[in-house]
Amino acid sequence: MTSIRVAVVGIGNCASSLVQGLEHYREGSNDNVGLMHWEMGGYKPSDIKIVAAWDVDRRKVGIDVAEAIFAKPNCTAIFAPNVSATGTVVKMGKVLDGVAEHMSDFADDRTFVVADADQPTREDIVAELKASGAEVLMNYLPVGSQEATEFYAECALEAGVAFVNNIPVFIASNPVWAKRFEDAGVAIIGDDIKAQLGATIVHRVLTDLFAKRGVKLERTYQLNTGGNTDFLNMSNHRRLASKKVSKTEAVQSVAAERLADENVHIGPSDYVPWQNDNKVCFLRMEGSMFGGVPMNLELRLSVEDSPNSAGVAIDMIRCAKIARDRGLAGVVDPASAYFCKHPRHQMTDDLAQIAVEEFIHEAA
C-alpha cells in the first residue's frame, strides 16, 4: 500500500488541477481542505503517481505531464507552479469524437490543435496500461465524447484497470457496461464527477432542504457560464444531451416530487471567453410554503471550475484503488453515488456520505 499508479486520458484543466494538487500535498500540505479525508484506506494524496497519459493536442503530446498541464488551451488557476517532472510523457491519444467540429473555428489558444501523429490502436493503449503498471484510468475527455469514452473503457476492461469516468457519458450507469465490468472483475466509478462545492451539489442540497422542510418546489433553473474549453466545447448543443440529463437527474432525484420538464432547466448556458476557468452559476428556485404562500430563492455562485473537482478526483482515485485491493468487480456504488452526478443508484448526499464512509471503513 505504498502508491496508486494512475493513467489519465485528457490533459486539460481538470487534469492540471489534479496534478497541481498532488504536488501541493507532496510539498507538505497535510490539511484535508478539498478532500474527504487526508488518509483513505491507508492511502494519502502523495501516494498517487501519474504513470501514463494521453492527449491529442500538439502542444501537449511528447512532453512531460508536469509541463503539459500548463500548455494552452489550459487556463485554470496555477496554485502549484513548480510541479516536479513526473517522468511520464504525454502520448498521442485516439481522437474519434473527442474533438468537436466547431472547435477549429476559434483562435489557437482557445481550442484543440490536433497533433500530426499516428493515433494509437486499442492494443497500443492496453499495452501501455500494462507496461506502466497503471491501476486506475481517469477519463477526462470533453463532454460529448461517446465513442472515445467507450474506446478507453474497452481498454480499461482488457487491461484490468479500474475506470473512473469523470464525464457525462453513461458507462457506470449503463446496465450493459456495468455488467461487462462486473464480469471482467474490474471496478468502475461514475458517471460525471460532482465538484467539491459546485452548481449541482448546491442545487441538490437546496432541493433536498426544500423537501425536508416541507416547501413545495414548483420550478427551478440553473444557468452556468464559463470561459474554459469545456464551455467552448459545449457551445455545440449536440454534445450536451447527456450533460443535461446528468445535471437534471442529479436534482430531480432528490426532489420531493419530480418536476414537469417545462418547470426545470439545468445545464451549461453560455461561453464567455474572459471568464477563463471561472464558472458562474445563477440559480433560482420557486415554490410555496405553509398555506400556499409563494417564496423564491436566488443564488449566484462563482468558483474556479477545475480545482473545484480535483480533491473529489483524488478521493475517487483512492476509492477505486481500495475497490481494486479488495477484489471488487463492477460499479462501486457508494463512491459513485457520493462523488458523481449520474450514478446508477441515486441517493441523497447525506445517505451517500454514510455509504461511502462505511465502504472506506470496511476497507481499513
mmCIF file of C-alpha atoms in Angstrom:
data_model
loop_
_atom_site.group_PDB
_atom_site.id
_atom_site.type_symbol
_atom_site.label_atom_id
_atom_site.label_comp_id
_atom_site.label_asym_id
_atom_site.label_seq_id
_atom_site.Cartn_x
_atom_site.Cartn_y
_atom_site.Cartn_z
ATOM 1 C CA MET A 1 0.000 0.000 0.000
ATOM 2 C CA THR A 2 2.745 2.425 -0.988
ATOM 3 C CA SER A 3 1.390 4.009 -4.167
ATOM 4 C CA ILE A 4 -1.523 4.264 -6.576
ATOM 5 C CA ARG A 5 -0.459 4.197 -10.219
ATOM 6 C CA VAL A 6 -2.799 6.330 -12.319
ATOM 7 C CA ALA A 7 -3.254 6.801 -16.062
ATOM 8 C CA VAL A 8 -5.026 9.909 -17.384
ATOM 9 C CA VAL A 9 -6.910 10.457 -20.644
ATOM 10 C CA GLY A 10 -7.149 14.166 -21.460
ATOM 11 C CA ILE A 11 -4.594 16.602 -20.034
ATOM 12 C CA GLY A 12 -6.929 19.578 -19.813
ATOM 13 C CA ASN A 13 -7.816 21.952 -16.989
ATOM 14 C CA CYS A 14 -9.157 19.226 -14.678
ATOM 15 C CA ALA A 15 -6.037 17.114 -15.104
ATOM 16 C CA SER A 16 -3.942 20.247 -14.493
ATOM 17 C CA SER A 17 -5.681 20.903 -11.174
ATOM 18 C CA LEU A 18 -5.342 17.249 -10.185
ATOM 19 C CA VAL A 19 -1.589 17.128 -10.880
ATOM 20 C CA GLN A 20 -1.022 20.515 -9.222
ATOM 21 C CA GLY A 21 -2.965 19.253 -6.201
ATOM 22 C CA LEU A 22 -0.771 16.169 -5.917
ATOM 23 C CA GLU A 23 2.295 18.429 -5.902
ATOM 24 C CA HIS A 24 0.664 20.713 -3.347
ATOM 25 C CA TYR A 25 0.179 17.827 -0.920
ATOM 26 C CA ARG A 26 3.592 16.318 -1.641
ATOM 27 C CA GLU A 27 5.144 19.615 -0.578
ATOM 28 C CA GLY A 28 3.883 19.169 2.966
ATOM 29 C CA SER A 29 0.346 20.496 2.998
ATOM 30 C CA ASN A 30 -1.214 17.934 5.320
ATOM 31 C CA ASP A 31 -4.630 19.522 5.663
ATOM 32 C CA ASN A 32 -7.715 17.925 4.168
ATOM 33 C CA VAL A 33 -9.172 21.023 2.517
ATOM 34 C CA GLY A 34 -10.969 19.766 -0.569
ATOM 35 C CA LEU A 35 -10.632 16.126 0.482
ATOM 36 C CA MET A 36 -12.997 13.794 2.255
ATOM 37 C CA HIS A 37 -10.099 12.568 4.408
ATOM 38 C CA TRP A 38 -6.344 13.124 4.479
ATOM 39 C CA GLU A 39 -5.866 9.346 4.580
ATOM 40 C CA MET A 40 -8.335 6.997 2.960
ATOM 41 C CA GLY A 41 -7.971 3.221 3.135
ATOM 42 C CA GLY A 42 -4.321 3.684 4.044
ATOM 43 C CA TYR A 43 -3.603 5.986 1.075
ATOM 44 C CA LYS A 44 -2.581 9.662 1.189
ATOM 45 C CA PRO A 45 -2.751 12.054 -1.781
ATOM 46 C CA SER A 46 1.038 11.900 -2.023
ATOM 47 C CA ASP A 47 0.777 8.178 -2.803
ATOM 48 C CA ILE A 48 -0.797 8.894 -6.207
ATOM 49 C CA LYS A 49 1.611 8.679 -9.165
ATOM 50 C CA ILE A 50 0.822 9.576 -12.784
ATOM 51 C CA VAL A 51 2.312 6.750 -14.846
ATOM 52 C CA ALA A 52 0.608 7.118 -18.256
ATOM 53 C CA ALA A 53 -1.164 9.943 -20.094
ATOM 54 C CA TRP A 54 -2.815 10.640 -23.443
ATOM 55 C CA ASP A 55 -3.977 13.801 -25.216
ATOM 56 C CA VAL A 56 -4.489 14.847 -28.844
ATOM 57 C CA ASP A 57 -3.222 18.457 -28.757
ATOM 58 C CA ARG A 58 0.166 19.039 -30.412
ATOM 59 C CA ARG A 59 1.175 21.414 -27.603
ATOM 60 C CA LYS A 60 0.919 18.570 -25.060
ATOM 61 C CA VAL A 61 1.862 15.395 -26.910
ATOM 62 C CA GLY A 62 5.512 14.417 -26.450
ATOM 63 C CA ILE A 63 6.252 16.360 -23.268
ATOM 64 C CA ASP A 64 6.201 15.500 -19.561
ATOM 65 C CA VAL A 65 2.808 15.695 -17.855
ATOM 66 C CA ALA A 66 4.239 18.312 -15.471
ATOM 67 C CA GLU A 67 4.817 20.638 -18.437
ATOM 68 C CA ALA A 68 1.751 19.660 -20.470
ATOM 69 C CA ILE A 69 -0.685 20.685 -17.724
ATOM 70 C CA PHE A 70 0.331 24.337 -18.222
ATOM 71 C CA ALA A 71 0.111 24.306 -22.035
ATOM 72 C CA LYS A 72 -2.670 26.047 -23.954
ATOM 73 C CA PRO A 73 -5.595 25.888 -24.166
ATOM 74 C CA ASN A 74 -5.497 25.199 -20.393
ATOM 75 C CA CYS A 75 -6.454 28.304 -18.456
ATOM 76 C CA THR A 76 -7.140 27.133 -14.904
ATOM 77 C CA ALA A 77 -5.677 28.693 -11.773
ATOM 78 C CA ILE A 78 -1.992 27.960 -11.152
ATOM 79 C CA PHE A 79 -1.645 27.280 -7.439
ATOM 80 C CA ALA A 80 1.375 24.940 -7.663
ATOM 81 C CA PRO A 81 3.631 26.492 -10.321
ATOM 82 C CA ASN A 82 6.652 24.273 -9.721
ATOM 83 C CA VAL A 83 5.327 20.791 -10.416
ATOM 84 C CA SER A 84 8.109 18.219 -10.377
ATOM 85 C CA ALA A 85 8.701 16.225 -13.543
ATOM 86 C CA THR A 86 6.653 13.044 -13.436
ATOM 87 C CA GLY A 87 8.797 11.066 -15.856
ATOM 88 C CA THR A 88 5.591 10.351 -17.777
ATOM 89 C CA VAL A 89 5.413 11.706 -21.322
ATOM 90 C CA VAL A 90 2.006 12.521 -22.822
ATOM 91 C CA LYS A 91 1.310 10.212 -25.753
ATOM 92 C CA MET A 92 -0.953 10.727 -28.740
ATOM 93 C CA GLY A 93 -4.481 9.612 -27.970
ATOM 94 C CA LYS A 94 -7.377 8.378 -30.061
ATOM 95 C CA VAL A 95 -9.435 11.276 -31.477
ATOM 96 C CA LEU A 96 -12.746 9.676 -32.586
ATOM 97 C CA ASP A 97 -15.441 12.130 -31.355
ATOM 98 C CA GLY A 98 -13.183 13.652 -28.683
ATOM 99 C CA VAL A 99 -12.795 16.915 -30.624
ATOM 100 C CA ALA A 100 -15.924 18.811 -31.694
ATOM 101 C CA GLU A 101 -16.012 20.083 -35.275
ATOM 102 C CA HIS A 102 -16.662 23.688 -34.279
ATOM 103 C CA MET A 103 -13.517 23.909 -32.133
ATOM 104 C CA SER A 104 -11.403 24.669 -35.218
ATOM 105 C CA ASP A 105 -13.344 27.913 -35.722
ATOM 106 C CA PHE A 106 -11.615 29.571 -32.764
ATOM 107 C CA ALA A 107 -8.170 31.020 -32.179
ATOM 108 C CA ASP A 108 -5.227 28.733 -31.424
ATOM 109 C CA ASP A 109 -5.057 29.405 -27.685
ATOM 110 C CA ARG A 110 -8.763 28.675 -27.187
ATOM 111 C CA THR A 111 -9.152 25.346 -28.903
ATOM 112 C CA PHE A 112 -7.589 21.984 -29.674
ATOM 113 C CA VAL A 113 -4.832 21.747 -32.261
ATOM 114 C CA VAL A 114 -4.738 18.076 -33.123
ATOM 115 C CA ALA A 115 -1.232 16.681 -33.287
ATOM 116 C CA ASP A 116 0.049 15.322 -36.583
ATOM 117 C CA ALA A 117 0.855 11.894 -35.187
ATOM 118 C CA ASP A 118 -0.318 8.330 -35.629
ATOM 119 C CA GLN A 119 -3.283 7.546 -33.449
ATOM 120 C CA PRO A 120 -2.978 4.527 -31.178
ATOM 121 C CA THR A 121 -4.908 1.311 -31.550
ATOM 122 C CA ARG A 122 -6.704 -0.324 -28.652
ATOM 123 C CA GLU A 123 -3.820 -2.778 -28.464
ATOM 124 C CA ASP A 124 -1.386 0.145 -28.094
ATOM 125 C CA ILE A 125 -3.324 1.651 -25.186
ATOM 126 C CA VAL A 126 -3.752 -1.702 -23.444
ATOM 127 C CA ALA A 127 -0.039 -2.437 -23.816
ATOM 128 C CA GLU A 128 0.853 0.954 -22.320
ATOM 129 C CA LEU A 129 -1.542 0.478 -19.399
ATOM 130 C CA LYS A 130 0.019 -2.883 -18.631
ATOM 131 C CA ALA A 131 3.622 -1.733 -19.131
ATOM 132 C CA SER A 132 3.132 1.307 -16.871
ATOM 133 C CA GLY A 133 1.562 -0.780 -14.118
ATOM 134 C CA ALA A 134 -1.473 1.520 -14.113
ATOM 135 C CA GLU A 135 -4.166 0.554 -11.610
ATOM 136 C CA VAL A 136 -6.693 3.347 -12.231
ATOM 137 C CA LEU A 137 -7.626 5.074 -15.504
ATOM 138 C CA MET A 138 -9.094 8.584 -15.209
ATOM 139 C CA ASN A 139 -11.349 9.704 -18.064
ATOM 140 C CA TYR A 140 -11.118 13.483 -18.601
ATOM 141 C CA LEU A 141 -12.290 13.616 -22.214
ATOM 142 C CA PRO A 142 -14.532 16.520 -23.344
ATOM 143 C CA VAL A 143 -18.288 16.331 -22.825
ATOM 144 C CA GLY A 144 -19.951 14.519 -25.713
ATOM 145 C CA SER A 145 -17.065 12.099 -26.342
ATOM 146 C CA GLN A 146 -19.236 8.988 -26.506
ATOM 147 C CA GLU A 147 -17.135 6.912 -28.911
ATOM 148 C CA ALA A 148 -13.827 7.973 -27.382
ATOM 149 C CA THR A 149 -15.001 7.204 -23.839
ATOM 150 C CA GLU A 150 -16.228 3.773 -24.900
ATOM 151 C CA PHE A 151 -12.859 3.160 -26.600
ATOM 152 C CA TYR A 152 -10.923 3.856 -23.385
ATOM 153 C CA ALA A 153 -13.454 1.927 -21.280
ATOM 154 C CA GLU A 154 -12.765 -1.064 -23.537
ATOM 155 C CA CYS A 155 -9.039 -0.565 -22.958
ATOM 156 C CA ALA A 156 -9.540 -0.492 -19.177
ATOM 157 C CA LEU A 157 -11.569 -3.701 -19.332
ATOM 158 C CA GLU A 158 -8.943 -5.508 -21.400
ATOM 159 C CA ALA A 159 -6.048 -4.272 -19.259
ATOM 160 C CA GLY A 160 -7.856 -4.989 -15.982
ATOM 161 C CA VAL A 161 -7.523 -1.359 -14.835
ATOM 162 C CA ALA A 162 -10.156 0.331 -12.638
ATOM 163 C CA PHE A 163 -12.029 3.017 -14.592
ATOM 164 C CA VAL A 164 -13.090 6.399 -13.156
ATOM 165 C CA ASN A 165 -15.489 8.146 -15.523
ATOM 166 C CA ASN A 166 -15.472 11.862 -14.755
ATOM 167 C CA ILE A 167 -17.662 12.919 -17.678
ATOM 168 C CA PRO A 168 -21.378 12.595 -18.558
ATOM 169 C CA VAL A 169 -21.073 9.684 -20.963
ATOM 170 C CA PHE A 170 -23.028 6.912 -19.295
ATOM 171 C CA ILE A 171 -20.814 3.887 -18.621
ATOM 172 C CA ALA A 172 -21.151 3.009 -14.917
ATOM 173 C CA SER A 173 -24.856 3.911 -15.018
ATOM 174 C CA ASN A 174 -25.443 1.885 -18.186
ATOM 175 C CA PRO A 175 -26.579 -1.650 -17.213
ATOM 176 C CA VAL A 176 -24.801 -3.252 -20.171
ATOM 177 C CA TRP A 177 -21.455 -1.615 -19.418
ATOM 178 C CA ALA A 178 -21.856 -2.171 -15.670
ATOM 179 C CA LYS A 179 -22.362 -5.891 -16.288
ATOM 180 C CA ARG A 180 -19.318 -6.044 -18.546
ATOM 181 C CA PHE A 181 -17.108 -4.528 -15.840
ATOM 182 C CA GLU A 182 -18.578 -6.900 -13.263
ATOM 183 C CA ASP A 183 -18.000 -9.935 -15.486
ATOM 184 C CA ALA A 184 -14.423 -8.810 -16.189
ATOM 185 C CA GLY A 185 -13.669 -8.379 -12.485
ATOM 186 C CA VAL A 186 -12.832 -4.692 -12.955
ATOM 187 C CA ALA A 187 -14.029 -1.841 -10.701
ATOM 188 C CA ILE A 188 -15.648 1.291 -12.109
ATOM 189 C CA ILE A 189 -16.775 4.599 -10.539
ATOM 190 C CA GLY A 190 -19.031 7.046 -12.420
ATOM 191 C CA ASP A 191 -20.617 8.854 -14.081
ATOM 192 C CA ASP A 192 -19.930 12.630 -14.226
ATOM 193 C CA ILE A 193 -17.891 13.976 -11.313
ATOM 194 C CA LYS A 194 -19.578 16.222 -8.723
ATOM 195 C CA ALA A 195 -17.420 19.188 -7.732
ATOM 196 C CA GLN A 196 -16.488 19.954 -4.126
ATOM 197 C CA LEU A 197 -18.899 22.889 -3.988
ATOM 198 C CA GLY A 198 -20.267 23.351 -7.487
ATOM 199 C CA ALA A 199 -23.574 24.305 -9.036
ATOM 200 C CA THR A 200 -25.008 20.783 -8.982
ATOM 201 C CA ILE A 201 -24.172 19.914 -5.386
ATOM 202 C CA VAL A 202 -25.524 23.273 -4.152
ATOM 203 C CA HIS A 203 -28.696 22.819 -6.201
ATOM 204 C CA ARG A 204 -29.118 19.250 -4.894
ATOM 205 C CA VAL A 205 -28.651 20.249 -1.262
ATOM 206 C CA LEU A 206 -31.156 23.097 -1.546
ATOM 207 C CA THR A 207 -33.657 20.856 -3.348
ATOM 208 C CA ASP A 208 -33.282 18.250 -0.608
ATOM 209 C CA LEU A 209 -33.700 21.017 2.003
ATOM 210 C CA PHE A 210 -36.981 22.111 0.379
ATOM 211 C CA ALA A 211 -38.219 18.521 0.558
ATOM 212 C CA LYS A 212 -37.182 18.029 4.182
ATOM 213 C CA ARG A 213 -38.677 21.351 5.312
ATOM 214 C CA GLY A 214 -41.990 20.786 3.531
ATOM 215 C CA VAL A 215 -41.541 23.532 0.934
ATOM 216 C CA LYS A 216 -43.098 22.596 -2.386
ATOM 217 C CA LEU A 217 -40.628 23.178 -5.214
ATOM 218 C CA GLU A 218 -42.593 24.271 -8.267
ATOM 219 C CA ARG A 219 -39.950 25.390 -10.772
ATOM 220 C CA THR A 220 -36.212 25.947 -10.899
ATOM 221 C CA TYR A 221 -33.369 26.852 -13.208
ATOM 222 C CA GLN A 222 -29.597 26.668 -13.085
ATOM 223 C CA LEU A 223 -27.729 28.812 -15.633
ATOM 224 C CA ASN A 224 -23.968 28.380 -15.903
ATOM 225 C CA THR A 225 -21.375 30.430 -17.791
ATOM 226 C CA GLY A 226 -17.646 29.887 -18.183
ATOM 227 C CA GLY A 227 -14.702 30.539 -20.477
ATOM 228 C CA ASN A 228 -12.702 27.310 -20.499
ATOM 229 C CA THR A 229 -12.544 24.748 -23.305
ATOM 230 C CA ASP A 230 -15.275 22.730 -21.591
ATOM 231 C CA PHE A 231 -17.763 25.553 -22.102
ATOM 232 C CA LEU A 232 -16.438 26.195 -25.623
ATOM 233 C CA ASN A 233 -16.899 22.517 -26.437
ATOM 234 C CA MET A 234 -20.435 22.576 -25.030
ATOM 235 C CA SER A 235 -21.429 25.582 -27.114
ATOM 236 C CA ASN A 236 -22.244 22.887 -29.667
ATOM 237 C CA HIS A 237 -25.545 21.832 -28.130
ATOM 238 C CA ARG A 238 -25.486 18.477 -29.909
ATOM 239 C CA ARG A 239 -22.741 17.452 -27.462
ATOM 240 C CA LEU A 240 -24.862 18.464 -24.487
ATOM 241 C CA ALA A 241 -27.588 15.815 -24.409
ATOM 242 C CA SER A 242 -26.040 13.540 -21.763
ATOM 243 C CA LYS A 243 -24.737 16.512 -19.749
ATOM 244 C CA LYS A 244 -28.226 17.972 -19.399
ATOM 245 C CA VAL A 245 -29.636 14.566 -18.463
ATOM 246 C CA SER A 246 -26.922 14.086 -15.850
ATOM 247 C CA LYS A 247 -27.287 17.508 -14.219
ATOM 248 C CA THR A 248 -31.088 17.484 -14.352
ATOM 249 C CA GLU A 249 -31.415 13.976 -12.917
ATOM 250 C CA ALA A 250 -28.993 14.867 -10.107
ATOM 251 C CA VAL A 251 -31.512 17.486 -8.922
ATOM 252 C CA GLN A 252 -34.750 15.664 -9.813
ATOM 253 C CA SER A 253 -33.624 12.596 -7.854
ATOM 254 C CA VAL A 254 -33.670 14.441 -4.523
ATOM 255 C CA ALA A 255 -36.879 16.436 -5.066
ATOM 256 C CA ALA A 256 -39.933 15.518 -3.014
ATOM 257 C CA GLU A 257 -41.846 15.290 -6.299
ATOM 258 C CA ARG A 258 -40.353 15.227 -9.781
ATOM 259 C CA LEU A 259 -40.918 18.476 -11.644
ATOM 260 C CA ALA A 260 -42.525 18.558 -15.066
ATOM 261 C CA ASP A 261 -39.944 19.046 -17.811
ATOM 262 C CA GLU A 262 -41.132 22.571 -18.543
ATOM 263 C CA ASN A 263 -40.539 23.586 -14.913
ATOM 264 C CA VAL A 264 -36.868 22.634 -14.670
ATOM 265 C CA HIS A 265 -33.947 23.940 -16.705
ATOM 266 C CA ILE A 266 -30.449 22.861 -15.728
ATOM 267 C CA GLY A 267 -27.385 22.972 -17.900
ATOM 268 C CA PRO A 268 -24.436 24.895 -19.312
ATOM 269 C CA SER A 269 -25.710 28.105 -20.802
ATOM 270 C CA ASP A 270 -23.025 30.205 -22.439
ATOM 271 C CA TYR A 271 -19.350 30.527 -23.263
ATOM 272 C CA VAL A 272 -17.779 33.785 -22.021
ATOM 273 C CA PRO A 273 -14.081 33.744 -23.043
ATOM 274 C CA TRP A 274 -12.770 36.236 -20.486
ATOM 275 C CA GLN A 275 -14.094 34.124 -17.607
ATOM 276 C CA ASN A 276 -11.415 31.506 -18.377
ATOM 277 C CA ASP A 277 -11.787 28.670 -15.844
ATOM 278 C CA ASN A 278 -14.108 30.689 -13.609
ATOM 279 C CA LYS A 279 -17.626 29.282 -13.604
ATOM 280 C CA VAL A 280 -20.588 31.402 -12.585
ATOM 281 C CA CYS A 281 -23.889 29.776 -11.669
ATOM 282 C CA PHE A 282 -27.197 31.640 -11.450
ATOM 283 C CA LEU A 283 -29.744 29.600 -9.532
ATOM 284 C CA ARG A 284 -33.421 30.329 -8.966
ATOM 285 C CA MET A 285 -35.942 28.170 -7.126
ATOM 286 C CA GLU A 286 -39.639 28.984 -6.800
ATOM 287 C CA GLY A 287 -42.079 27.253 -4.508
ATOM 288 C CA SER A 288 -44.835 27.537 -1.947
ATOM 289 C CA MET A 289 -44.792 27.350 1.840
ATOM 290 C CA PHE A 290 -47.446 26.920 4.541
ATOM 291 C CA GLY A 291 -50.880 27.994 3.346
ATOM 292 C CA GLY A 292 -49.691 28.013 -0.274
ATOM 293 C CA VAL A 293 -47.809 31.287 0.294
ATOM 294 C CA PRO A 294 -45.235 31.714 -2.511
ATOM 295 C CA MET A 295 -41.487 32.051 -1.980
ATOM 296 C CA ASN A 296 -38.389 32.146 -4.144
ATOM 297 C CA LEU A 297 -34.655 31.824 -3.698
ATOM 298 C CA GLU A 298 -31.902 33.274 -5.913
ATOM 299 C CA LEU A 299 -28.223 32.482 -5.633
ATOM 300 C CA ARG A 300 -25.055 33.399 -7.537
ATOM 301 C CA LEU A 301 -22.049 31.092 -7.166
ATOM 302 C CA SER A 302 -18.596 31.838 -8.593
ATOM 303 C CA VAL A 303 -15.865 29.165 -8.454
ATOM 304 C CA GLU A 304 -12.704 28.115 -10.289
ATOM 305 C CA ASP A 305 -14.185 25.156 -12.108
ATOM 306 C CA SER A 306 -11.285 22.693 -12.328
ATOM 307 C CA PRO A 307 -9.750 22.981 -8.822
ATOM 308 C CA ASN A 308 -13.326 22.561 -7.567
ATOM 309 C CA SER A 309 -13.271 18.941 -8.752
ATOM 310 C CA ALA A 310 -9.618 17.992 -8.151
ATOM 311 C CA GLY A 311 -9.985 16.991 -4.496
ATOM 312 C CA VAL A 312 -13.013 14.886 -5.376
ATOM 313 C CA ALA A 313 -10.928 13.225 -8.104
ATOM 314 C CA ILE A 314 -8.244 12.341 -5.550
ATOM 315 C CA ASP A 315 -10.905 10.712 -3.361
ATOM 316 C CA MET A 316 -12.339 8.807 -6.350
ATOM 317 C CA ILE A 317 -8.887 7.513 -7.286
ATOM 318 C CA ARG A 318 -8.358 6.249 -3.750
ATOM 319 C CA CYS A 319 -11.789 4.583 -3.645
ATOM 320 C CA ALA A 320 -11.055 2.898 -6.985
ATOM 321 C CA LYS A 321 -7.759 1.593 -5.603
ATOM 322 C CA ILE A 322 -9.461 0.383 -2.414
ATOM 323 C CA ALA A 323 -12.012 -1.487 -4.541
ATOM 324 C CA ARG A 324 -9.201 -2.995 -6.587
ATOM 325 C CA ASP A 325 -7.307 -4.037 -3.451
ATOM 326 C CA ARG A 326 -10.406 -5.797 -2.174
ATOM 327 C CA GLY A 327 -11.029 -7.560 -5.476
ATOM 328 C CA LEU A 328 -14.356 -5.814 -6.041
ATOM 329 C CA ALA A 329 -15.840 -6.025 -9.524
ATOM 330 C CA GLY A 330 -18.255 -3.728 -11.329
ATOM 331 C CA VAL A 331 -19.719 -0.449 -10.122
ATOM 332 C CA VAL A 332 -18.551 0.851 -6.747
ATOM 333 C CA ASP A 333 -21.981 2.207 -5.838
ATOM 334 C CA PRO A 334 -21.174 4.133 -2.608
ATOM 335 C CA ALA A 335 -18.381 6.121 -4.275
ATOM 336 C CA SER A 336 -20.429 6.637 -7.447
ATOM 337 C CA ALA A 337 -23.440 7.938 -5.512
ATOM 338 C CA TYR A 338 -21.379 10.353 -3.413
ATOM 339 C CA PHE A 339 -18.885 11.634 -5.982
ATOM 340 C CA CYS A 340 -20.913 11.586 -9.225
ATOM 341 C CA LYS A 341 -23.952 13.336 -10.678
ATOM 342 C CA HIS A 342 -25.280 10.311 -12.562
ATOM 343 C CA PRO A 343 -24.597 7.106 -10.588
ATOM 344 C CA ARG A 344 -26.621 4.024 -11.382
ATOM 345 C CA HIS A 345 -28.275 4.301 -7.928
ATOM 346 C CA GLN A 346 -29.143 7.856 -6.867
ATOM 347 C CA MET A 347 -29.444 8.766 -3.186
ATOM 348 C CA THR A 348 -29.408 11.967 -1.148
ATOM 349 C CA ASP A 349 -25.946 13.266 -0.370
ATOM 350 C CA ASP A 350 -26.183 12.660 3.378
ATOM 351 C CA LEU A 351 -27.036 8.994 2.810
ATOM 352 C CA ALA A 352 -24.375 8.696 0.103
ATOM 353 C CA GLN A 353 -21.788 10.096 2.517
ATOM 354 C CA ILE A 354 -22.725 7.474 5.117
ATOM 355 C CA ALA A 355 -22.472 4.738 2.476
ATOM 356 C CA VAL A 356 -19.025 5.797 1.272
ATOM 357 C CA GLU A 357 -17.743 6.194 4.847
ATOM 358 C CA GLU A 358 -18.877 2.624 5.543
ATOM 359 C CA PHE A 359 -17.135 1.482 2.358
ATOM 360 C CA ILE A 360 -13.875 3.167 3.412
ATOM 361 C CA HIS A 361 -14.115 1.878 6.990
ATOM 362 C CA GLU A 362 -14.750 -1.641 5.737
ATOM 363 C CA ALA A 363 -11.563 -1.382 3.695
ATOM 364 C CA ALA A 364 -9.441 -0.116 6.586
#
